[in-house]
Coordinates of C-alpha atoms in Angstrom, one line a residue:
Chain A
M1 CA -12.1 -53.8 -81.9
T2 CA -10.4 -55.7 -85.8
N3 CA -7.0 -53.5 -86.3
P4 CA -5.5 -51.5 -83.1
T5 CA -4.7 -48.6 -84.6
P6 CA -1.4 -46.7 -83.8
R7 CA -2.9 -44.5 -81.3
A8 CA -4.4 -48.2 -79.4
W9 CA -0.4 -48.8 -79.5
W10 CA 0.5 -45.8 -78.0
K11 CA -2.1 -46.4 -75.2
T12 CA -0.4 -50.0 -74.7
G13 CA 2.5 -48.2 -73.9
V14 CA 0.9 -46.2 -71.6
G15 CA -1.2 -49.3 -70.1
L16 CA 2.2 -50.8 -69.9
V17 CA 3.7 -48.3 -67.4
L18 CA 1.2 -47.9 -65.4
T19 CA 1.0 -51.6 -65.2
G20 CA 4.7 -51.7 -64.5
L21 CA 4.4 -49.3 -61.9
M22 CA 1.8 -51.1 -60.1
L23 CA 3.3 -54.2 -59.8
F24 CA 6.9 -52.4 -59.1
P25 CA 7.0 -53.4 -55.6
V26 CA 5.7 -57.3 -56.5
Y27 CA 9.7 -57.4 -58.9
W28 CA 11.2 -56.0 -56.1
M29 CA 10.1 -58.9 -53.6
I30 CA 11.3 -61.1 -56.5
N31 CA 14.5 -59.5 -56.9
V32 CA 15.3 -59.0 -53.5
S33 CA 15.0 -63.0 -53.1
F34 CA 17.6 -63.8 -55.2
T35 CA 20.6 -61.0 -53.7
R36 CA 22.7 -61.9 -51.9
D37 CA 23.8 -61.5 -49.0
Q38 CA 26.8 -58.9 -49.2
D39 CA 24.4 -57.1 -52.3
M40 CA 21.8 -56.6 -50.3
R41 CA 23.7 -53.0 -48.7
A42 CA 24.9 -51.7 -51.7
S43 CA 24.5 -48.6 -52.8
P44 CA 22.9 -47.8 -54.9
P45 CA 20.6 -51.5 -54.8
H46 CA 21.6 -53.5 -57.5
L47 CA 17.5 -53.6 -59.9
I48 CA 18.3 -56.9 -61.6
P49 CA 19.7 -59.7 -59.3
T50 CA 22.6 -60.0 -61.3
N51 CA 25.3 -62.7 -59.4
G52 CA 21.8 -64.0 -58.1
T53 CA 21.3 -66.3 -55.2
L54 CA 19.5 -69.7 -54.3
D55 CA 20.2 -68.9 -50.8
G56 CA 17.0 -67.5 -50.4
Y57 CA 15.0 -70.2 -51.1
R58 CA 16.8 -72.6 -49.6
V59 CA 16.6 -71.1 -46.4
V60 CA 12.8 -71.4 -47.0
L61 CA 13.7 -75.5 -47.7
D62 CA 15.1 -75.3 -44.4
Q63 CA 12.4 -74.0 -42.2
Q64 CA 9.6 -72.9 -43.4
L65 CA 8.1 -76.3 -45.2
P66 CA 6.5 -76.9 -41.8
Y67 CA 4.7 -73.6 -42.2
L68 CA 3.8 -74.2 -45.3
G69 CA 2.2 -77.8 -44.4
T70 CA -0.2 -76.0 -42.0
S71 CA -1.1 -73.4 -44.1
F72 CA -2.2 -75.9 -46.4
L73 CA -4.1 -77.9 -44.3
V74 CA -5.6 -75.1 -42.4
G75 CA -6.3 -73.9 -46.0
L76 CA -8.5 -77.3 -47.3
G77 CA -10.0 -77.5 -43.8
T78 CA -11.4 -73.5 -44.3
V79 CA -12.4 -74.6 -48.1
L80 CA -13.9 -77.7 -47.0
L81 CA -15.8 -76.3 -43.9
T82 CA -16.5 -72.9 -45.6
V83 CA -18.5 -75.0 -48.7
A84 CA -20.5 -77.6 -46.2
L85 CA -22.1 -74.6 -44.8
A86 CA -22.8 -71.8 -47.3
A87 CA -24.0 -73.8 -50.5
P88 CA -27.0 -75.9 -48.3
A89 CA -27.5 -71.9 -47.2
G90 CA -27.9 -70.6 -50.5
F91 CA -29.5 -73.0 -52.2
A92 CA -32.3 -72.7 -49.6
L93 CA -31.7 -68.9 -50.0
A94 CA -32.4 -69.3 -53.5
K95 CA -35.1 -71.8 -53.8
L96 CA -36.9 -72.7 -51.0
R97 CA -37.6 -69.2 -50.2
P98 CA -37.7 -69.5 -46.6
P99 CA -39.5 -67.2 -43.9
G100 CA -37.2 -64.7 -41.9
G101 CA -34.4 -65.4 -44.8
R102 CA -33.9 -61.6 -45.5
A103 CA -33.4 -61.1 -42.2
L104 CA -30.3 -64.3 -42.6
S105 CA -28.4 -62.7 -45.2
F106 CA -29.2 -59.1 -43.6
V107 CA -26.9 -60.5 -40.5
L108 CA -24.7 -62.4 -43.1
L109 CA -24.0 -58.7 -44.4
I110 CA -23.4 -56.9 -40.9
A111 CA -21.5 -60.0 -40.0
Q112 CA -18.4 -59.8 -42.4
M113 CA -17.9 -55.7 -41.3
I114 CA -16.8 -57.0 -38.1
P115 CA -13.1 -55.6 -37.1
G116 CA -10.8 -59.0 -37.4
I117 CA -9.7 -57.5 -34.0
I118 CA -12.5 -57.6 -32.4
M119 CA -13.0 -61.9 -33.8
A120 CA -10.1 -62.9 -32.7
M121 CA -10.3 -61.8 -29.3
G122 CA -13.5 -63.5 -28.2
F123 CA -12.3 -66.6 -30.6
Y124 CA -9.3 -65.8 -27.5
A125 CA -11.6 -66.8 -24.6
I126 CA -13.5 -68.7 -26.1
F127 CA -10.9 -70.8 -27.8
L128 CA -9.4 -70.7 -24.0
N129 CA -11.6 -72.6 -22.1
L130 CA -12.6 -75.2 -25.0
G131 CA -9.2 -75.8 -24.9
V132 CA -7.9 -75.3 -29.0
L133 CA -5.8 -72.7 -29.1
N134 CA -3.1 -73.2 -31.1
T135 CA -4.9 -76.4 -32.7
L136 CA -5.1 -76.7 -36.8
P137 CA -9.1 -77.3 -35.6
G138 CA -9.2 -73.8 -34.3
L139 CA -7.9 -72.1 -36.6
I140 CA -9.9 -73.0 -38.7
L141 CA -12.9 -72.8 -37.4
A142 CA -11.9 -69.2 -37.0
D143 CA -10.8 -68.6 -41.1
T144 CA -13.5 -70.0 -41.9
T145 CA -15.3 -66.2 -40.5
L146 CA -13.7 -65.0 -43.2
A147 CA -15.2 -66.6 -46.2
V148 CA -19.1 -68.0 -45.5
P149 CA -21.1 -65.1 -45.8
F150 CA -19.0 -64.3 -49.2
G151 CA -19.7 -68.0 -50.1
V152 CA -23.5 -67.9 -49.2
L153 CA -23.8 -64.8 -51.7
I154 CA -21.8 -66.6 -54.6
F155 CA -23.8 -70.0 -53.7
T156 CA -27.6 -67.4 -53.5
A157 CA -26.7 -65.7 -56.9
F158 CA -25.8 -68.4 -58.4
M159 CA -28.3 -71.0 -57.2
S160 CA -31.3 -68.3 -58.3
G161 CA -30.3 -69.0 -61.8
L162 CA -30.3 -72.4 -61.7
P163 CA -33.9 -72.9 -63.9
D164 CA -36.5 -74.2 -61.6
E165 CA -37.7 -76.6 -64.3
L166 CA -34.4 -78.4 -63.4
L167 CA -35.6 -78.7 -59.5
Q168 CA -39.4 -79.7 -61.2
A169 CA -38.4 -82.2 -63.0
A170 CA -36.0 -84.2 -59.9
V171 CA -39.7 -83.6 -57.5
V172 CA -41.5 -85.6 -60.7
D173 CA -38.8 -88.4 -60.4
G174 CA -39.2 -88.3 -56.9
A175 CA -36.5 -87.0 -54.9
G176 CA -37.0 -85.2 -51.9
R177 CA -35.0 -81.3 -51.4
L178 CA -31.7 -83.0 -49.5
R179 CA -31.4 -85.4 -52.6
T180 CA -32.3 -82.8 -55.3
F181 CA -29.8 -80.8 -53.7
W182 CA -27.1 -82.9 -53.2
S183 CA -27.5 -84.8 -57.4
V184 CA -29.6 -82.2 -58.8
V185 CA -27.8 -78.8 -58.0
L186 CA -24.8 -79.5 -56.5
P187 CA -23.1 -81.1 -59.4
V188 CA -24.0 -78.5 -61.8
S189 CA -22.8 -75.6 -59.3
R190 CA -19.5 -77.1 -59.6
N191 CA -18.2 -73.2 -60.5
S192 CA -19.5 -71.4 -57.8
I193 CA -18.0 -74.1 -55.8
V194 CA -14.8 -74.0 -57.6
T195 CA -15.1 -69.7 -57.1
V196 CA -15.4 -69.8 -53.1
S197 CA -12.8 -72.4 -52.8
L198 CA -10.4 -70.6 -54.3
F199 CA -11.2 -67.4 -52.7
A200 CA -11.6 -69.3 -49.1
F201 CA -8.3 -70.8 -49.4
L202 CA -7.0 -67.0 -50.7
W203 CA -8.6 -65.8 -47.1
S204 CA -6.9 -68.5 -45.1
W205 CA -4.2 -68.7 -46.8
S206 CA -2.7 -64.8 -46.1
D207 CA -5.0 -64.9 -42.8
F208 CA -2.2 -63.1 -40.0
I209 CA -4.4 -61.9 -37.2
F210 CA -6.1 -65.1 -36.0
A211 CA -2.9 -67.2 -36.5
S212 CA -0.6 -64.2 -34.8
T213 CA -3.4 -64.7 -31.9
L214 CA -5.2 -68.5 -31.5
A215 CA -2.0 -69.8 -33.1
G216 CA 0.7 -67.9 -32.5
G217 CA 2.2 -70.6 -29.1
G218 CA 1.3 -73.7 -30.8
D219 CA 3.4 -76.2 -33.1
H220 CA 0.9 -75.6 -35.7
Q221 CA 1.9 -71.8 -37.0
P222 CA 1.0 -71.1 -40.3
I223 CA 3.1 -69.1 -42.9
T224 CA 2.0 -66.2 -42.2
L225 CA 3.4 -66.7 -38.7
G226 CA 6.9 -68.4 -40.9
I227 CA 7.3 -64.5 -42.5
Y228 CA 6.5 -62.7 -39.4
H229 CA 8.9 -64.3 -37.0
Y230 CA 11.8 -63.4 -40.1
I231 CA 10.4 -60.5 -39.7
G232 CA 10.5 -59.7 -35.7
N233 CA 13.0 -61.3 -34.8
N234 CA 15.2 -58.6 -36.3
N235 CA 16.1 -60.5 -39.2
Q236 CA 18.8 -59.3 -41.4
Q237 CA 18.2 -61.7 -44.2
W238 CA 16.3 -60.4 -46.6
N239 CA 16.9 -63.1 -49.7
A240 CA 15.0 -65.5 -47.1
I241 CA 12.4 -63.2 -45.8
M242 CA 11.3 -61.6 -49.4
A243 CA 11.9 -65.7 -50.9
T244 CA 9.3 -66.8 -48.3
A245 CA 7.0 -63.8 -49.2
V246 CA 7.3 -64.9 -52.8
V247 CA 6.8 -68.3 -52.0
A248 CA 3.2 -67.1 -49.6
S249 CA 2.6 -65.6 -52.9
I250 CA 2.0 -68.8 -55.3
P251 CA -1.5 -68.8 -54.4
A252 CA -2.8 -65.8 -54.6
A253 CA -1.0 -66.1 -58.8
V254 CA -2.9 -69.2 -59.6
L255 CA -5.9 -67.6 -58.1
L256 CA -5.5 -64.8 -60.4
V257 CA -4.6 -67.4 -63.4
L258 CA -8.0 -69.6 -62.7
A259 CA -10.8 -67.8 -60.8
Q260 CA -10.6 -65.1 -64.1
R261 CA -11.5 -68.1 -65.9
Y262 CA -13.9 -69.8 -63.6
V263 CA -15.6 -66.3 -62.6
S264 CA -16.6 -65.4 -65.9
M265 CA -18.1 -69.2 -66.7
G266 CA -19.9 -69.1 -63.3
V267 CA -21.6 -65.8 -65.3
T268 CA -22.4 -67.6 -68.6
A269 CA -23.5 -71.0 -66.4
G270 CA -25.8 -68.5 -64.7
A271 CA -26.8 -67.2 -68.2
V272 CA -28.0 -69.7 -70.1
K273 CA -30.9 -70.5 -68.8
D274 CA -33.4 -69.4 -71.2
Chain B
M1 CA -6.5 -54.2 -45.1
V2 CA -7.9 -55.1 -47.7
P3 CA -10.0 -58.2 -47.0
P4 CA -13.1 -60.6 -47.7
T5 CA -15.6 -59.3 -48.3
A6 CA -19.1 -59.8 -50.5
T7 CA -21.3 -57.4 -52.1
S8 CA -24.2 -57.3 -54.6
T9 CA -22.2 -55.0 -56.7
A10 CA -19.4 -56.2 -58.7
V11 CA -16.6 -57.6 -56.4
P12 CA -13.8 -58.3 -58.4
G13 CA -14.4 -61.6 -59.5
P14 CA -17.3 -63.7 -57.4
G15 CA -19.8 -60.5 -57.4
E16 CA -19.9 -59.9 -60.8
A17 CA -21.6 -63.1 -60.8
A18 CA -23.3 -61.7 -58.0
T19 CA -26.0 -59.6 -60.2
A20 CA -27.1 -62.2 -62.5
A21 CA -30.5 -62.3 -60.5
P22 CA -31.9 -61.1 -57.0
P23 CA -32.6 -63.5 -54.6
G24 CA -36.7 -64.7 -53.8
S25 CA -37.5 -65.3 -57.5
P26 CA -40.5 -66.3 -58.9
P27 CA -42.8 -68.3 -56.4
S28 CA -42.8 -71.6 -57.7
R29 CA -44.3 -74.4 -55.6
A30 CA -44.3 -72.8 -52.2
R31 CA -46.6 -74.7 -49.9
R32 CA -46.1 -73.0 -45.8
P33 CA -45.0 -75.9 -44.2
S34 CA -42.2 -76.9 -46.9
R35 CA -40.5 -73.2 -46.1
W36 CA -40.6 -73.9 -42.8
L37 CA -38.5 -76.9 -43.7
A38 CA -36.0 -75.4 -45.5
W39 CA -34.1 -73.9 -42.4
G40 CA -33.0 -77.6 -42.9
F41 CA -30.6 -76.4 -45.0
L42 CA -30.0 -73.3 -43.5
A43 CA -29.2 -74.8 -40.1
P44 CA -25.8 -76.0 -39.8
V45 CA -24.6 -71.8 -41.8
T46 CA -27.3 -70.2 -38.3
L47 CA -26.1 -72.3 -35.7
Y48 CA -22.3 -70.9 -36.6
L49 CA -23.5 -67.7 -37.0
A50 CA -24.7 -67.7 -33.7
T51 CA -20.9 -70.1 -32.3
F52 CA -18.7 -68.0 -34.4
Y53 CA -20.0 -64.6 -35.0
A54 CA -22.6 -63.9 -32.2
Y55 CA -20.7 -65.6 -29.2
P56 CA -17.1 -63.9 -29.7
L57 CA -18.9 -60.5 -30.2
Y58 CA -20.5 -61.0 -27.0
R59 CA -17.7 -62.3 -25.1
N60 CA -15.7 -59.1 -26.3
V61 CA -18.5 -57.6 -24.5
E62 CA -18.5 -58.8 -21.7
L63 CA -14.8 -58.5 -21.6
S64 CA -15.0 -54.8 -21.6
L65 CA -17.3 -54.9 -18.6
R66 CA -15.2 -56.8 -16.8
E67 CA -12.0 -56.3 -14.7
Y68 CA -9.8 -58.9 -16.3
T69 CA -6.5 -60.2 -14.7
V70 CA -4.8 -62.6 -16.4
R71 CA -6.0 -65.5 -13.6
S72 CA -10.0 -64.5 -14.2
F73 CA -9.4 -64.7 -17.3
V74 CA -8.4 -68.2 -17.5
Q75 CA -10.2 -69.5 -14.4
G76 CA -13.6 -66.9 -14.5
G77 CA -14.8 -65.3 -11.9
A78 CA -13.4 -61.6 -12.7
P79 CA -15.6 -58.9 -11.0
F80 CA -18.2 -56.5 -12.8
A81 CA -16.4 -53.2 -13.4
G82 CA -19.0 -51.3 -15.5
L83 CA -18.0 -48.9 -17.7
D84 CA -14.4 -48.8 -15.8
N85 CA -12.3 -49.7 -18.5
Y86 CA -14.1 -47.6 -21.3
R87 CA -13.2 -44.7 -18.6
T88 CA -9.6 -46.1 -18.9
V89 CA -9.3 -45.9 -22.7
L90 CA -10.8 -42.6 -22.7
T91 CA -8.9 -40.5 -20.4
D92 CA -6.1 -42.7 -21.7
Q93 CA -3.2 -39.6 -23.1
A94 CA -3.1 -42.2 -25.6
F95 CA -6.6 -42.2 -27.2
G96 CA -6.9 -39.2 -28.6
S97 CA -4.1 -39.4 -31.2
T98 CA -5.1 -42.5 -31.6
L99 CA -8.2 -42.0 -33.3
T100 CA -6.6 -39.1 -35.0
H101 CA -4.2 -41.3 -36.6
T102 CA -7.2 -43.7 -37.4
L103 CA -9.0 -40.2 -38.8
I104 CA -6.1 -40.0 -41.2
F105 CA -4.7 -43.2 -42.1
T106 CA -9.1 -43.2 -43.4
A107 CA -9.3 -40.3 -45.7
A108 CA -5.9 -40.5 -46.9
S109 CA -6.0 -44.2 -47.6
L110 CA -9.7 -43.5 -48.4
A111 CA -8.8 -40.4 -50.8
F112 CA -5.7 -41.3 -52.5
Q113 CA -7.8 -45.3 -53.8
F114 CA -10.3 -44.3 -54.9
G115 CA -8.7 -41.1 -57.2
I116 CA -6.2 -43.3 -58.4
G117 CA -8.5 -46.1 -59.1
M118 CA -10.8 -43.6 -60.9
A119 CA -8.2 -42.7 -62.7
L120 CA -6.8 -46.2 -64.2
A121 CA -10.6 -47.3 -64.5
L122 CA -11.2 -44.3 -67.3
F123 CA -7.7 -45.6 -68.5
F124 CA -8.2 -49.2 -68.9
H125 CA -12.5 -48.7 -70.0
Q126 CA -10.5 -48.4 -73.0
H127 CA -9.9 -50.2 -75.5
F128 CA -6.5 -51.0 -76.8
P129 CA -4.5 -53.8 -77.0
L130 CA -3.8 -56.0 -74.4
S131 CA -6.2 -53.6 -72.2
R132 CA -7.8 -57.0 -69.8
T133 CA -4.7 -58.5 -69.4
L134 CA -3.1 -55.7 -68.0
R135 CA -6.1 -54.8 -65.9
A136 CA -6.6 -58.1 -64.4
L137 CA -2.4 -58.0 -63.3
I138 CA -2.9 -54.5 -61.5
L139 CA -5.5 -57.2 -59.1
V140 CA -1.7 -59.0 -57.7
P141 CA -1.1 -56.0 -55.2
W142 CA -5.1 -57.1 -54.2
L143 CA -4.5 -60.7 -54.1
L144 CA -1.0 -60.8 -52.2
P145 CA -1.0 -61.7 -48.0
L146 CA -0.4 -58.7 -46.3
I147 CA 2.6 -60.1 -44.6
V148 CA 4.0 -60.1 -48.4
S149 CA 2.9 -56.3 -49.0
A150 CA 3.5 -55.0 -45.4
S151 CA 7.1 -57.3 -45.9
T152 CA 8.2 -56.3 -49.3
W153 CA 7.1 -52.3 -48.3
T154 CA 9.4 -52.7 -44.6
W155 CA 11.7 -53.4 -47.2
L156 CA 11.8 -51.2 -49.5
L157 CA 11.1 -47.7 -47.4
N158 CA 14.4 -49.2 -45.0
S159 CA 16.1 -46.4 -43.6
D160 CA 19.6 -47.3 -45.5
S161 CA 19.2 -49.5 -47.8
G162 CA 15.5 -49.4 -49.0
L163 CA 14.5 -48.5 -52.4
V164 CA 12.7 -45.2 -52.1
N165 CA 15.6 -43.6 -49.9
A166 CA 18.0 -45.2 -52.9
A167 CA 15.8 -43.4 -55.3
L168 CA 15.3 -39.8 -53.6
G169 CA 19.4 -39.5 -52.9
V170 CA 19.5 -39.8 -56.9
L171 CA 17.1 -36.9 -57.3
G172 CA 19.1 -35.0 -54.2
V173 CA 16.8 -35.8 -51.5
D174 CA 18.7 -36.4 -48.3
P175 CA 17.3 -40.2 -46.8
V176 CA 14.0 -40.1 -45.0
N177 CA 13.1 -42.2 -41.7
W178 CA 10.0 -43.5 -42.6
L179 CA 9.5 -46.7 -40.5
T180 CA 11.2 -45.4 -37.6
S181 CA 10.8 -41.7 -37.2
P182 CA 6.9 -40.5 -35.2
G183 CA 6.8 -37.7 -37.9
W184 CA 6.6 -40.1 -41.7
S185 CA 5.5 -43.6 -39.7
I186 CA 2.1 -42.9 -40.3
T187 CA 2.7 -41.4 -44.1
S188 CA 5.0 -44.8 -44.7
V189 CA 2.0 -47.1 -43.5
I190 CA -0.5 -44.8 -45.7
I191 CA 1.6 -45.7 -49.2
A192 CA 1.1 -48.6 -48.7
N193 CA -2.4 -49.2 -48.3
I194 CA -3.0 -47.2 -51.0
W195 CA -1.6 -49.5 -53.3
I196 CA -3.4 -52.2 -51.8
G197 CA -6.4 -50.7 -52.2
I198 CA -5.7 -48.9 -55.4
P199 CA -7.1 -52.5 -57.4
F200 CA -10.6 -53.2 -55.7
N201 CA -11.0 -49.4 -56.7
L202 CA -10.4 -50.1 -60.3
V203 CA -12.4 -53.2 -60.7
I204 CA -15.3 -51.8 -58.9
L205 CA -15.2 -48.5 -60.6
H206 CA -14.6 -49.6 -64.1
S207 CA -17.6 -52.5 -63.5
G208 CA -19.4 -49.3 -62.8
L209 CA -18.3 -47.7 -65.8
Q210 CA -19.2 -50.3 -68.0
S211 CA -22.8 -50.0 -67.1
I212 CA -22.9 -46.5 -68.7
P213 CA -24.4 -47.0 -72.1
A214 CA -22.4 -45.9 -75.0
E215 CA -25.3 -44.1 -76.5
V216 CA -25.0 -41.6 -73.8
Y217 CA -22.0 -40.7 -75.0
E218 CA -22.3 -40.8 -78.5
A219 CA -24.6 -37.8 -78.4
S220 CA -22.9 -35.5 -76.4
A221 CA -20.2 -36.4 -78.7
L222 CA -22.3 -35.1 -81.8
D223 CA -23.2 -32.7 -79.2
G224 CA -19.1 -31.6 -79.5
A225 CA -18.6 -32.1 -75.4
T226 CA -14.5 -32.6 -75.1
G227 CA -12.7 -35.5 -72.7
W228 CA -13.0 -32.9 -69.7
Q229 CA -16.2 -32.1 -69.8
R230 CA -17.8 -35.2 -70.9
F231 CA -16.0 -36.2 -67.4
W232 CA -17.3 -34.2 -65.4
S233 CA -21.0 -33.8 -67.3
I234 CA -21.8 -37.1 -67.8
T235 CA -19.8 -39.8 -66.6
F236 CA -19.4 -38.6 -62.7
P237 CA -23.0 -38.0 -62.6
L238 CA -23.7 -41.0 -63.8
L239 CA -21.4 -42.7 -61.6
R240 CA -22.0 -41.3 -58.1
P241 CA -24.1 -44.3 -56.5
V242 CA -21.0 -46.7 -57.6
S243 CA -18.5 -44.2 -56.4
A244 CA -21.0 -44.4 -52.8
I245 CA -20.9 -47.5 -52.4
T246 CA -17.0 -48.2 -53.8
L247 CA -15.8 -45.3 -51.2
L248 CA -18.1 -46.8 -48.3
L249 CA -17.2 -50.5 -49.0
G250 CA -13.7 -48.9 -48.8
L251 CA -14.1 -47.3 -45.1
I252 CA -15.6 -50.4 -43.9
Y253 CA -12.3 -52.2 -44.5
T254 CA -9.9 -49.5 -44.3
L255 CA -11.7 -49.1 -39.9
K256 CA -11.0 -53.0 -39.8
V257 CA -6.9 -52.2 -41.6
F258 CA -4.4 -53.2 -38.6
D259 CA -2.5 -56.2 -40.4
I260 CA -0.2 -53.4 -42.7
I261 CA 0.6 -51.4 -39.4
W262 CA 1.2 -53.8 -37.2
I263 CA 3.6 -55.7 -39.4
M264 CA 5.1 -52.4 -40.8
T265 CA 5.6 -50.1 -37.5
K266 CA 3.7 -52.2 -34.8
G267 CA 1.7 -48.8 -34.3
G268 CA 5.2 -46.9 -32.9
P269 CA 7.8 -45.4 -33.0
T270 CA 5.7 -44.3 -29.4
N271 CA 2.2 -44.7 -31.0
S272 CA 3.3 -42.4 -33.9
S273 CA 1.3 -45.1 -36.6
A274 CA -0.8 -46.6 -34.1
T275 CA -4.7 -46.5 -35.1
L276 CA -7.8 -48.0 -33.2
A277 CA -6.8 -51.1 -34.4
T278 CA -3.5 -51.3 -33.4
W279 CA -4.0 -50.4 -29.8
S280 CA -6.9 -52.6 -29.2
Y281 CA -4.6 -55.6 -30.2
R282 CA -1.6 -53.8 -28.1
L283 CA -3.8 -54.0 -25.2
G284 CA -5.0 -57.6 -25.8
F285 CA -2.2 -59.2 -27.2
G286 CA 1.2 -57.0 -27.3
N287 CA 2.3 -57.4 -23.7
L288 CA 3.6 -59.5 -21.5
L289 CA 0.9 -58.8 -19.1
P290 CA -2.4 -58.2 -21.2
E291 CA -5.1 -56.0 -20.7
F292 CA -8.4 -57.8 -22.1
G293 CA -10.5 -55.1 -20.4
P294 CA -10.1 -51.8 -22.5
G295 CA -8.3 -53.8 -25.1
A296 CA -12.1 -54.7 -25.6
A297 CA -12.8 -51.6 -24.9
V298 CA -11.1 -50.2 -28.1
G299 CA -12.3 -52.9 -30.1
N300 CA -16.0 -51.9 -29.0
L301 CA -15.1 -48.2 -29.8
L302 CA -14.3 -49.6 -33.2
I303 CA -17.2 -52.0 -34.0
V304 CA -19.1 -48.9 -33.6
L305 CA -17.3 -46.6 -36.1
A306 CA -17.8 -49.7 -38.5
L307 CA -21.6 -50.6 -37.7
I308 CA -22.5 -47.2 -39.0
A309 CA -20.3 -47.1 -42.0
G310 CA -21.7 -50.3 -42.9
L311 CA -25.5 -49.5 -42.3
G312 CA -24.5 -46.1 -44.3
Y313 CA -23.8 -48.9 -46.7
I314 CA -27.0 -50.9 -46.6
R315 CA -28.9 -47.7 -46.9
I316 CA -27.3 -46.3 -50.1
E317 CA -27.4 -50.0 -51.8
R318 CA -31.3 -50.5 -50.9
R319 CA -32.0 -47.4 -52.7
Q320 CA -30.5 -48.3 -55.8
Q321 CA -31.6 -51.8 -55.7
L322 CA -34.9 -50.5 -55.3
R323 CA -34.4 -47.4 -58.2

């Protein structure tokens, strides 16, 4: 593909239209977030935010910062716990060939097929008895279930690509399993750690079902509930609702930019072994 | 919803790395005792699985077999009720319609997500300037938090001020009560769910297309096959394994969908868009007086459906790995 032909540019045009259609709801969310209250029910609706307002975003700053803070903390906790659980497991499954390893992989595969509502109900019963309902650690524990199976799979795949010689060299130098894992495997697995972390963060950030069942009655509510309360209260300030939605979408946008890069880096890093 | 998953086919993004090497690469220096030591590394995740997957599942089964009240839920001591909760649920007049909605929602979502995803994958498989960038941008609906997508669609489909009705008005069509009339609510949530699922189908099918060797097409071009013939006689058959995986994963996801429906319609009006997932939630958490027993029973019926789909997926994938 050096010199695009006119035909190729024509296809680009069609591609732009298709992408535009797919992304139109996203544009509409942004548009509404800047629309003034008095224009909200205009007929026909304003296609671009002429006389735009930042009122919606002012409301976000006023009311939603605690929710955003909670989501951020829960996201960080979920990332830490996911990596701490999944990275050693990935290492063992990829390099140490434990007896029963295949069975464990199978269980992980099944685990991620369990509908969230079922997990939520079980968690609710357990958390009620443990007294961790409506707490940050409780929500972190629940959200981690969203990412652990995925994390183990990514780490296993990535670490399988690490050359055995690298590990043997460490053993020759007198390093034990734990040391090899900590000071050889983990540092070279940086890309897979970033990838797993980004997705774990995003999924925890987006979680609604655990938030509404396990944190809905407390002081620590994440941003998904912040938006939900707006809609649930029959709030008609749609610019504020959509402004919150725009802010809540930022991690997804960041992920799209960053993860693309890290994923391709991960693939090439795995391919360098010969 | 299009929830987290890991597959060994190409999931958007990280999954591509997953195909790099299968677990259990050649044995290097494994003596028996040291292989057992590997469980030291697996212990945390095993413990976690047992505590936070297996135990909630067990509690859920237990909930469904006992007669719980709010009081006994907190203090324990609920009497054993056998299959009473299941009987209650199965004979509930809402059961038939809820199951039907679940099947319609799943079938319609899958058909359109797959069809549109396939069309877009074929289109973006051609090389043209910006094709990579545009393909990446189309991922956005899949990455957005579901509450964001659901609330955006709620406003787009608003009866009085929604853009969709305004556009219909321009075409001379009367406004539709998308979310507030029992006849349209299920269609509305299906539309939103299709939109969310298209990127996932596009990405997996696109990676499937890329694995078809170019020579196959060159040979058929020499034979003078037209574009349509090429699709039916080459692309479609070669893409069948990937398509099967895509559809089965879609099935597992779509059965689980809860957020979209709950946020847009709460399963209403009058249960007209309720599925097993939203019904289970409504029983357990949606009313002032929770009915945990029946809620858990509905949840367990749902998990049976999901597991059947899941085992189908695993079977197909195993078979493809053997090939």
